[in-house]
Short mmCIF file of C-alpha atoms and ligand atoms in Angstrom, two decimals:
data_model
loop_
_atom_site.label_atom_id
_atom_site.label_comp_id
_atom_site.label_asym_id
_atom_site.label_seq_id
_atom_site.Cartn_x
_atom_site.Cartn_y
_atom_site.Cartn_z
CA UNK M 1 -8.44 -10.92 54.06
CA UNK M 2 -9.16 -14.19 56.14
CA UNK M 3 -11.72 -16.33 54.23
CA UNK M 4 -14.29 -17.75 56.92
CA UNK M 5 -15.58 -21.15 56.10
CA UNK M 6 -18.86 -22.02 57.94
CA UNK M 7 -20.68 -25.44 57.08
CA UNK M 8 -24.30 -25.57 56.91
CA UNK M 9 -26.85 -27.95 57.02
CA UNK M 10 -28.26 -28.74 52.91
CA UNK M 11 -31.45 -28.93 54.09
CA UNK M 12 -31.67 -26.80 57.21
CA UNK M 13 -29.48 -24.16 57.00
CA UNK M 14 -28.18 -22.61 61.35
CA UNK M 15 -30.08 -19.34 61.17
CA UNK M 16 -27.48 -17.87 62.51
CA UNK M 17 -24.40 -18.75 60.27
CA UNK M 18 -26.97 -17.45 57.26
CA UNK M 19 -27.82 -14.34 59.24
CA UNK M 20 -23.89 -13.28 59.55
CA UNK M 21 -23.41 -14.44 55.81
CA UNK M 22 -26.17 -11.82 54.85
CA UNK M 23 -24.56 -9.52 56.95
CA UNK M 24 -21.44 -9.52 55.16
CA UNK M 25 -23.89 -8.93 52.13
CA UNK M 26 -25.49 -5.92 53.07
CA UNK M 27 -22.37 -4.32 53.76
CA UNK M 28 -21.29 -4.98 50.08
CA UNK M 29 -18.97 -8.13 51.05
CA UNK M 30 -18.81 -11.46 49.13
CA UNK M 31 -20.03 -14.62 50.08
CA UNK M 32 -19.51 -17.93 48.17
CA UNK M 33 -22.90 -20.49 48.88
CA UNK M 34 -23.57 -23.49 47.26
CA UNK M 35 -26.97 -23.50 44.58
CA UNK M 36 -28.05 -26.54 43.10
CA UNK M 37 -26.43 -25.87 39.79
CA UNK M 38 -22.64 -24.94 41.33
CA UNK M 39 -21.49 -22.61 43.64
CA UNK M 40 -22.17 -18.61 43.03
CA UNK M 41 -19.91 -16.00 44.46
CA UNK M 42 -22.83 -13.46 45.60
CA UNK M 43 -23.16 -9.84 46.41
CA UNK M 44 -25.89 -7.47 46.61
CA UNK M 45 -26.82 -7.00 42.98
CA UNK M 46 -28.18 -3.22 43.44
CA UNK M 47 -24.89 -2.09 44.34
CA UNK M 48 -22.27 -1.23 42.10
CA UNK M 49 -19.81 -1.46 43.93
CA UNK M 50 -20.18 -4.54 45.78
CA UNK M 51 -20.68 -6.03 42.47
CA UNK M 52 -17.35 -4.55 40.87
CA UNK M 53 -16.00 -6.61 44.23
CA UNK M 54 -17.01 -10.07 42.36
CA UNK M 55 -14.95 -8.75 39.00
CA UNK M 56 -12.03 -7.93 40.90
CA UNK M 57 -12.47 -11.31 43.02
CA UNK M 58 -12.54 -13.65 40.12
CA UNK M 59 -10.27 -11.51 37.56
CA UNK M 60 -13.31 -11.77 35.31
CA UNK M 61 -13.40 -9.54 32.03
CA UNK M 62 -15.98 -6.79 33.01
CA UNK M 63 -17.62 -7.08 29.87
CA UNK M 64 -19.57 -10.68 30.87
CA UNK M 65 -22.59 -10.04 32.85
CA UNK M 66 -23.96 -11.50 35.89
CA UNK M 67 -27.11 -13.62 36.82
CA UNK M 68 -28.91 -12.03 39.41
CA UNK M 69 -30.64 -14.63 42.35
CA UNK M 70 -33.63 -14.14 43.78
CA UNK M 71 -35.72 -15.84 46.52
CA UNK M 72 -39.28 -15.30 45.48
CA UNK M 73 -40.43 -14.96 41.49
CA UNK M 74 -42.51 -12.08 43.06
CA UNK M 75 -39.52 -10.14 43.13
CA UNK M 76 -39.03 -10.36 39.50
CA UNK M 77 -40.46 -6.34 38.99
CA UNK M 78 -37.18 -5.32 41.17
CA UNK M 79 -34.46 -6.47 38.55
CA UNK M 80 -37.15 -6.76 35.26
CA UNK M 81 -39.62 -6.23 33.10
CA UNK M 82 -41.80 -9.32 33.66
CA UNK M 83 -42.84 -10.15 29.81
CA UNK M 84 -46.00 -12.28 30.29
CA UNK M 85 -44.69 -14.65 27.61
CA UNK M 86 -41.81 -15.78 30.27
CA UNK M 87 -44.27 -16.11 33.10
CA UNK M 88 -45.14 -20.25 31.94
CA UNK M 89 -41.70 -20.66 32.31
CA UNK M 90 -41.18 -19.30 34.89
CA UNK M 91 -43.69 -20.79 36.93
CA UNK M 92 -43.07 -24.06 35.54
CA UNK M 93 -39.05 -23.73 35.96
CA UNK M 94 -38.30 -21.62 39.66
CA UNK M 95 -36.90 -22.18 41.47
CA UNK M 96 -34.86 -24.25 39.43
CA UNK M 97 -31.58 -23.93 36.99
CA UNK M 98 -33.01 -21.83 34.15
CA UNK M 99 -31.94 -18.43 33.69
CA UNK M 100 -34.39 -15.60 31.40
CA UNK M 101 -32.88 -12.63 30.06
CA UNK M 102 -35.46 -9.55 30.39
CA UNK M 103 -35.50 -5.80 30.11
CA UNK M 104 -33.78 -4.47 33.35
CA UNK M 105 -35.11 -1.90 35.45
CA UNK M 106 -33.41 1.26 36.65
CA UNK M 107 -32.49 -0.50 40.00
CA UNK M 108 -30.06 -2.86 38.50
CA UNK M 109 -26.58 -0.84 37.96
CA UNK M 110 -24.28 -1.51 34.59
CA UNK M 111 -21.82 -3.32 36.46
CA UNK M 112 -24.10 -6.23 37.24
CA UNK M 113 -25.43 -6.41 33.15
CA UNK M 114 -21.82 -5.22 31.93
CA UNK M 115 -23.99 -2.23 30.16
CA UNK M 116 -26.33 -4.05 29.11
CA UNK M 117 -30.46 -3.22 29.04
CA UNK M 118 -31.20 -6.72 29.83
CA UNK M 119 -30.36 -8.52 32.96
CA UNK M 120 -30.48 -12.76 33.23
CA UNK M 121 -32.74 -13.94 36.31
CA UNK M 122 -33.15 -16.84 38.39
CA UNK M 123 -33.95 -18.67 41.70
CA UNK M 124 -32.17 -21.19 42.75
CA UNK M 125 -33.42 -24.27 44.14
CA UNK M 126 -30.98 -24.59 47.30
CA UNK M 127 -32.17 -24.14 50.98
CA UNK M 128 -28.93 -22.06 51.40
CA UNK M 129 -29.12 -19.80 48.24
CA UNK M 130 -32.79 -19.29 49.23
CA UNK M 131 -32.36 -18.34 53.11
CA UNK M 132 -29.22 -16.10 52.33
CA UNK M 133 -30.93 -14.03 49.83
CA UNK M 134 -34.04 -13.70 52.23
CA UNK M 135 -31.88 -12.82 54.77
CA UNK M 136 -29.86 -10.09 53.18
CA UNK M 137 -32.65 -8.59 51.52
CA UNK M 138 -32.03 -8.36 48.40
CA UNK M 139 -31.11 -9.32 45.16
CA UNK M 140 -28.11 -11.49 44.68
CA UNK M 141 -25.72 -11.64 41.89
CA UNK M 142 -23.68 -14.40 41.42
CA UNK M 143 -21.55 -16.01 38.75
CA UNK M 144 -19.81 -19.21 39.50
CA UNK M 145 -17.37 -18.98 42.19
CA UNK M 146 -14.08 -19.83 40.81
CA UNK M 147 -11.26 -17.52 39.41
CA UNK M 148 -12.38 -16.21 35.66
CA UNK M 149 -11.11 -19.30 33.39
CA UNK M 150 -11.43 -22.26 35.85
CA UNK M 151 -13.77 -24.48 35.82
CA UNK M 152 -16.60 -23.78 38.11
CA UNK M 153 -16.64 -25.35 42.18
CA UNK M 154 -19.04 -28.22 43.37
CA UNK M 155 -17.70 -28.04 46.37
CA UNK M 156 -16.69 -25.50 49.03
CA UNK M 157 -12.85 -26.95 49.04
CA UNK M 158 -13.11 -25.96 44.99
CA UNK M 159 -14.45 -22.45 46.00
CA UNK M 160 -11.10 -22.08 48.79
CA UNK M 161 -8.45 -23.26 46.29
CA UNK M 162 -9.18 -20.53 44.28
CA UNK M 163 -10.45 -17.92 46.40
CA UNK M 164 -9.28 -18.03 49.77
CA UNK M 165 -8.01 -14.76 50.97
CA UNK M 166 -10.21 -13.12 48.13
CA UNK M 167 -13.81 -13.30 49.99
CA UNK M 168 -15.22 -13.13 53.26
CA UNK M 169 -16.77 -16.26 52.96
CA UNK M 170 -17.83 -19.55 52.18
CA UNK M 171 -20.99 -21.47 53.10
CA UNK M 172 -20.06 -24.95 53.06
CA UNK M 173 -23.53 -26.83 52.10
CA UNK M 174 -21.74 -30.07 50.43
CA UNK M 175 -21.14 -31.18 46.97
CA UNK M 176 -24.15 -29.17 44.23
CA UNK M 177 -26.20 -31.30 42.79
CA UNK M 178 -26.67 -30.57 39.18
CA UNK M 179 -22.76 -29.96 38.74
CA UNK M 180 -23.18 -27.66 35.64
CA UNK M 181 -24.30 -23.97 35.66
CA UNK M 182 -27.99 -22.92 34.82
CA UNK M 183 -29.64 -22.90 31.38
CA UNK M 184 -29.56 -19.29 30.06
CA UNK M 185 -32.86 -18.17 27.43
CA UNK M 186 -34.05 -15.64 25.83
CA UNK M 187 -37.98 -15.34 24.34
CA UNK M 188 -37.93 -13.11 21.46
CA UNK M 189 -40.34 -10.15 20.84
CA UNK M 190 -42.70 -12.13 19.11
CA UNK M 191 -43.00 -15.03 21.72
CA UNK M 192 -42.58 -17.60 18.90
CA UNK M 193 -38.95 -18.36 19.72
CA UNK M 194 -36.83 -19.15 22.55
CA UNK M 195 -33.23 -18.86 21.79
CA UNK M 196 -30.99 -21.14 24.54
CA UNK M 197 -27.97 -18.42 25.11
CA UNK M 198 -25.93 -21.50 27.04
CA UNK M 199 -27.32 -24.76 27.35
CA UNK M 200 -27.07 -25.76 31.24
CA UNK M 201 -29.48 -27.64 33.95
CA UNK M 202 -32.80 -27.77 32.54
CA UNK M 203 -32.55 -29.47 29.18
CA UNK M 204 -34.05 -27.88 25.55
CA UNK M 205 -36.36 -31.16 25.87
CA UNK M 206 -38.00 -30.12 29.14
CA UNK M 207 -37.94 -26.30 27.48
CA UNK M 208 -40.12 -28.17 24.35
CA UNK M 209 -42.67 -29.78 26.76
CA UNK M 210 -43.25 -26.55 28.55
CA UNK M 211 -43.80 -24.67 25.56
CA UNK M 212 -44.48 -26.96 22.94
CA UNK M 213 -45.66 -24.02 20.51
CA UNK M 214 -42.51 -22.48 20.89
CA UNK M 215 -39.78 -22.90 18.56
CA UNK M 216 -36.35 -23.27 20.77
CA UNK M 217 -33.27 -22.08 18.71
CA UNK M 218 -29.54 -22.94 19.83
CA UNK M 219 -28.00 -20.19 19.30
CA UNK M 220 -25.15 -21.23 22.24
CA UNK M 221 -21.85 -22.10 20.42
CA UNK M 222 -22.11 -25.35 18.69
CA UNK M 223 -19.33 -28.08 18.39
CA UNK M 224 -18.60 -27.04 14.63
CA UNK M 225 -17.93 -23.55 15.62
CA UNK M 226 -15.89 -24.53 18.39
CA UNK M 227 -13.82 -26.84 16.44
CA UNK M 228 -12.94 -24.35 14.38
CA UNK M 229 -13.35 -20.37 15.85
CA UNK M 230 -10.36 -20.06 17.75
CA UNK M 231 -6.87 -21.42 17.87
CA UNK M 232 -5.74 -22.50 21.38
CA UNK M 233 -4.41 -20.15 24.02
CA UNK M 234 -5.61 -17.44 21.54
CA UNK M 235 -8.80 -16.39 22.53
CA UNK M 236 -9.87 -16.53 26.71
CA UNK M 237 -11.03 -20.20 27.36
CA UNK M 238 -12.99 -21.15 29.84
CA UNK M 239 -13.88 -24.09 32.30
CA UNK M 240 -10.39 -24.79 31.78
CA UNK M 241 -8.03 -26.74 33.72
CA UNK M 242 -4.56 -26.36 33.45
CA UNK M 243 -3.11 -28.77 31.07
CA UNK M 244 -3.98 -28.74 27.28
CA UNK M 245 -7.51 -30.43 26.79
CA UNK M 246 -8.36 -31.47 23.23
CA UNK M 247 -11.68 -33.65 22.50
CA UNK M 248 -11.61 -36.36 20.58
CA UNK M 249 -15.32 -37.55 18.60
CA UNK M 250 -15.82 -39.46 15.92
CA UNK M 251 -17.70 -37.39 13.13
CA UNK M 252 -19.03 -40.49 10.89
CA UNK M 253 -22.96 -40.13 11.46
CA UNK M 254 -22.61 -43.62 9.92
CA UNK M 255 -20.67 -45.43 12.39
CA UNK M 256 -22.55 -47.12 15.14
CA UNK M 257 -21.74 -46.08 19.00
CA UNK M 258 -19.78 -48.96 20.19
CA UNK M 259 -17.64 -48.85 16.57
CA UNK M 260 -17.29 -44.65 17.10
CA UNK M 261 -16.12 -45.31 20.72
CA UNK M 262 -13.35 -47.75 19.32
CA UNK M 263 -12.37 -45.56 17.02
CA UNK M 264 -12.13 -42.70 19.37
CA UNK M 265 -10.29 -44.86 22.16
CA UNK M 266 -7.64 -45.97 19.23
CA UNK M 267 -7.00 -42.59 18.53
CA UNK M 268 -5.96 -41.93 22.21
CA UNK M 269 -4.32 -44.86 22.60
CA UNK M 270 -1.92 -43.44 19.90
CA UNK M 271 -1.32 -40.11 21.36
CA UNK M 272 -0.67 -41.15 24.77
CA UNK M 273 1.94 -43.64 23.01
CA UNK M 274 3.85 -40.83 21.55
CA UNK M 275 3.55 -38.74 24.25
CA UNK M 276 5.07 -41.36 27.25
CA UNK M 277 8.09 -41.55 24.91
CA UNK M 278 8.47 -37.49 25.67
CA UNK M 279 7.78 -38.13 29.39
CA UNK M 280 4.82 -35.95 29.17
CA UNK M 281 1.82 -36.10 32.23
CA UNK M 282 -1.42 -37.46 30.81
CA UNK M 283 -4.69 -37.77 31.21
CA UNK M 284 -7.73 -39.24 30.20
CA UNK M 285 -11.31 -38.29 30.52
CA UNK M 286 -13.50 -41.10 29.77
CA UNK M 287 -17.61 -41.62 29.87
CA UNK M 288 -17.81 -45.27 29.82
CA UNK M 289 -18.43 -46.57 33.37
CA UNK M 290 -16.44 -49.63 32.54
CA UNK M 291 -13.25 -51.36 31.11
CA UNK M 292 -13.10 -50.30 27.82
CA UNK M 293 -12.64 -52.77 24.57
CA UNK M 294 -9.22 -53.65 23.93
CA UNK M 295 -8.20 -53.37 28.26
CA UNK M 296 -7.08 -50.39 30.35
CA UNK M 297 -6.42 -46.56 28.83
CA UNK M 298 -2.81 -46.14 29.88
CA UNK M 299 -2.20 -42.64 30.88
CA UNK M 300 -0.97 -40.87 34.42
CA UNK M 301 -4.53 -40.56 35.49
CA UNK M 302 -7.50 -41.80 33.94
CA UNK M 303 -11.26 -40.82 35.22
CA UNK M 304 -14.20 -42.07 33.97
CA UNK M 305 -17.38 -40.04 34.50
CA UNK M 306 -20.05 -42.75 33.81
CA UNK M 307 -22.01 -44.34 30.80
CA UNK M 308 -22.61 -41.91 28.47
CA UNK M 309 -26.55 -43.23 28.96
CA UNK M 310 -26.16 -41.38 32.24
CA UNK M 311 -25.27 -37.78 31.39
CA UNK M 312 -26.56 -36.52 34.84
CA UNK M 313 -23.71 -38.51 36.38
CA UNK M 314 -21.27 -36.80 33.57
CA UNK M 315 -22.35 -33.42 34.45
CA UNK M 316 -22.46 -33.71 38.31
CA UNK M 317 -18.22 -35.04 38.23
CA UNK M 318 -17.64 -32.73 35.16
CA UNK M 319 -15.51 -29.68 37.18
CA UNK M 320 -14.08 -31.77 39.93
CA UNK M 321 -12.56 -34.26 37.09
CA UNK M 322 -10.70 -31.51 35.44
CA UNK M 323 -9.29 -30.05 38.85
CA UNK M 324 -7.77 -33.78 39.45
CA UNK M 325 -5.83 -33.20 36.45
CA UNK M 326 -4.99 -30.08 38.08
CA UNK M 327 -3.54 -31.53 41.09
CA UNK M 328 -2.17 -34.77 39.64
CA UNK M 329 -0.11 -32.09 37.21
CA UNK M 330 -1.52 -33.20 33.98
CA UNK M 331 -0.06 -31.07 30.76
CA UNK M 332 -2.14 -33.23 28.50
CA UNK M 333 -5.56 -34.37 28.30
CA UNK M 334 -7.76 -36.40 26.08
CA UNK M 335 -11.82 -36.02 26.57
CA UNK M 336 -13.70 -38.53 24.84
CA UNK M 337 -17.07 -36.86 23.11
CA UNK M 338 -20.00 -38.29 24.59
CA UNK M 339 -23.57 -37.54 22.76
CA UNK M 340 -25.27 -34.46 23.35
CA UNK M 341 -28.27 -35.76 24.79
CA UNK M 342 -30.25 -34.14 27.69
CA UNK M 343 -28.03 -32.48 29.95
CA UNK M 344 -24.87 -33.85 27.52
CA UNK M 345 -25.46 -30.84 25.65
CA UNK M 346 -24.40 -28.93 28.52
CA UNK M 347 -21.34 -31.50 29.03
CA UNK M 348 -19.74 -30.84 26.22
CA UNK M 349 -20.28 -27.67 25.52
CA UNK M 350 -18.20 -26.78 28.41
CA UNK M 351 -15.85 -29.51 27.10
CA UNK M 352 -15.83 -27.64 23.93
CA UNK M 353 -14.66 -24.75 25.82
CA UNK M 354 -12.21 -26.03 28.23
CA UNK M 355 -10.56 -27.33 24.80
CA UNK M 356 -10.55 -23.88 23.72
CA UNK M 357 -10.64 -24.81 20.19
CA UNK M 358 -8.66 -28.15 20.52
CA UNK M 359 -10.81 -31.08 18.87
CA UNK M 360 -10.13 -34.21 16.69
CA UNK M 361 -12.48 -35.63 14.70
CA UNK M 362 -11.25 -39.32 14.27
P1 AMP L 1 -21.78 -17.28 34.99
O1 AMP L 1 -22.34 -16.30 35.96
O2 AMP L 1 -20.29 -17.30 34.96
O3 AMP L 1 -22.40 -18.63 35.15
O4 AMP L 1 -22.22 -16.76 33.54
C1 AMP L 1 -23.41 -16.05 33.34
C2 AMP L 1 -23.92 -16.31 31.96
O5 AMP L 1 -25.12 -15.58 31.70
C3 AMP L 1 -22.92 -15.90 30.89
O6 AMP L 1 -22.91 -16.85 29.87
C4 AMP L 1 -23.48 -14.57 30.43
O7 AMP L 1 -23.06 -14.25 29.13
C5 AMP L 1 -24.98 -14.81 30.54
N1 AMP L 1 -25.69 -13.55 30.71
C6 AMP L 1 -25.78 -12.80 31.81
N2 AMP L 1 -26.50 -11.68 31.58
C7 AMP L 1 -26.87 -11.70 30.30
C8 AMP L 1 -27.64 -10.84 29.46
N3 AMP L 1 -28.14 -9.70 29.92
N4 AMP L 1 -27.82 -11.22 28.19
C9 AMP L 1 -27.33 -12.38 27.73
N5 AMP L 1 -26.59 -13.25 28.46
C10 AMP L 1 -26.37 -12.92 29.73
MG1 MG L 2 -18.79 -19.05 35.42
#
C-alpha cells in the first residue's frame, strides 16, 4: 500500500484534501492527522473491522483499548452514557486533551473498547481532527500513530517512519502542540472521586480547579511502582526508543534542587565514563536549558529539553528527543528526572515507561 502524504493548512484545513481523507474513512481505511496532543491513527470507530485495521497497523496488543474522537460533545449519546457528573468537565475541558471513560453504548463494537463496557471519549482541539471527523461522519478512534512500543509522532515525518506502506494516509498539519497524549479519567459512581487513569495534557491542578469538591486520585502508575514492577525487556514497554533508557533522580526529599541535579549529573558522568571505555553509543537526556555545573555532559549526543521550570517545553520535544537517539544509533541513554509538576507528571511518566523499569535513585 502507497502511503499518501497531503499537507494541510493548521488553521484552515483545503476542504478538499479533508474531504478525500474522510473518504478513505468511510470506507474503513486509516488515516493518520495531527490533534493537538500528538498524532492519532483514525478509523471509523463503529466499525469493527476498520478498527481491527489500526491493531494490525500498529502491531498493538488487542487487549488496550482505543479513545474514540468526536467533533461535537453533542455526540457524546452515540459512543456513551453521558453521566451528568462528567458534564462540568466536559464543558469546561472539550475540546481539549482530556479523555472520560463512560458506559458505552451498543453502537461502539468490542474491538474499539478491547471488551470492555466502558469506552474513553474526547474532542480534540485541532482544526484538522475536527473537520475530518465532521467530514466522515462519524466517530473516530484513534490511538497515537506510531508502531505499538514507540514513542508517539509530533510530526507527520514521525507518523511515515513508522508507518509508511501501512496506511492510506497522512495529513500533514505540522508539529502538535501539546507533544504528550491526552489526560485519561474516570468519575466514580459516587461522583466524589476522579481517578486520573494516565496523567497527560490537562494537568490534575486544572482537574482540582474545575472540580474543587472532587477528590482526584492517581491511580496511573507511579515512579515507585515503576522503579520496581518489572525488570527490563520483560514486560512490553512503551514510548520506547531503541537503546536502553534508564532514569536517573535523586530520592533525598532533603536535598535542595540545584544539590539533587549535581548529584544526578555526577552519577552520569560516571556511567558514560565506563561506558566510552567499551565503545558503547550514548546519550543524554537533559532538562536544564543551559551548561550544566561542572561544563559539558560528554556523551555521543546530548539533548536538552528545557528548564525543568518549563515542563510544557519538556513535553512538547519529549518523543522527537528519543527518536534522535534512534537515528544517531544510541544503545544507551541516561534521562535526568525532572519534578513532576504540571504537565511533568505526564513527562515522566512516559519516561518511567520508556525505561521500562530501568531507574537509579542516586
Ligand atoms: P493511546 O490511544 O495509545 O493514547 O492509549 C489510550 C489510553 O486510554 C490507554 O492508556 C488505554 O488504556 C486508555 N483507555 C482506553 N479506553 C479505556 C477504557 N475503557 N477504560 C480505561 N482506560 C481506557
Ligand atoms: Mg499510544
Amino acid at each position: 500500500m502507497e502511503t499518501r502524504l497531503v499537507a494541510v493548512d493548521p488553521e484552515h484545513p483545503d476542504e478538499q484534501a479533508i474531504a478525500a481523507a474522510a473518504e478513505i474513512i468511510r470506507r474503513g481505511g486509516l488515516v493518520a492527522f495531527p490533534t493537538e496532543t500528538v498524532y492519532g491513527l483514525g478509523a471509523n470507530a463503529l466499525d469493527p473491522a476498520a478498527v481491527r485495521g489500526i491493531f494490525r497497523a500498529k502491531g498493538r496488543p488487542s487487549d488496550n483499548p482505543l479513545i474514540v474522537h468526536l467533533a461535537d460533545p453533542a455526540d457524546l449519546p452515540v459512543v456513551a452514557v453521558p453521566l451528568p457528573l462528567v458534564e462540568p468537565l466536559a464543558r469546561r475541558f472539550w475540546p481539549g486533551p482530556l479523555t472520560l471513560v463512560l458506559p458505552r453504548t451498543a453502537a461502539v463494537p468490542d474491538e474499539t473498547t478491547a471488551g470492555l463496557d466502558t469506552v474513553a471519549v474526547r474532542v480534540p482541539d485541532h482544526p484538522v481532527a475536527l473537520a475530518l471527523i465532521r467530514a466522515s461522519g462519524c466517530p473516530i478512534a484513534a490511538p497515537s500513530a506510531n508502531r505499538s512500543g514507540r514513542p508517539s509522532p509530533t510530526t507527520a515525518a514521525h507518523v511515515l517512519a513508522d508507518l509508511a506502506g501501512r496506511i492510506a494516509g497522512v495529513l500533514d498539519g505540522g508539529p502538535a502542540g501539546i507533544g504528550v497524549e491526552s489526560t485519561v479519567i474516570r468519575v466514580d459512581e459516587t461522583g466524589r472521586c476522579i481517578h486520573l487513569l494516565r496523567p497527560g495534557g490537562v494537568t490534575a491542578d486544572q482537574l482540582h480547579r474545575a472540580a474543587p469538591h472532587m477528590d482526584i486520585h492517581d491511580a496511573s502508575e507511579s515512579a515507585a511502582e515503576a522503579a520496581v514492577a518489572r525488570s527490563p525487556g520483560m514486560k512490553y514497554t512503551h514510548y520506547a526508543p531503541r537503546g536502553a533508557l534508564t532514569v536517573v533522580r535523586c530520592g533525598d526529599p532533603a536535598a535542595n534542587p540545584a544539590e539533587a541535579r549535581q548529584r544526578i549529573l555526577r552519577a552520569i558522568r560516571r556511567e558514560l565514563e565506563a561506558l566510552r571505555e567499551r565503545g558503547t553509543k550514548t546519550g543524554v537526556l537533559l532538562f536544564g536549558g543551559g551548561e550544566p555545573a561542572g561544563g559539558p555532559v560528554q556523551a555521543d549526543l546530548v539533548l536538552d529539553l528545557g528548564p525543568a521550570d518549563r515542563p510544557e517545553e519538556a513535553a512538547r520535544r519529549l518523543y522527537a528527543a528519543l527518536r534522535r537517539f534512534d537515528d544517531a544509533g544510541t544503545e544507551v541513554i541516561f534521562a535526568e528526572a525532572m519534578p513532576e509538576t504540571g504537565i511533568g507528571r505526564a513527562v515522566m511518566n512516559r519516561l518511567y515507561k520508556a525505561a521500562g523499569g530501568r531507574v537509579r535513585d542516586v
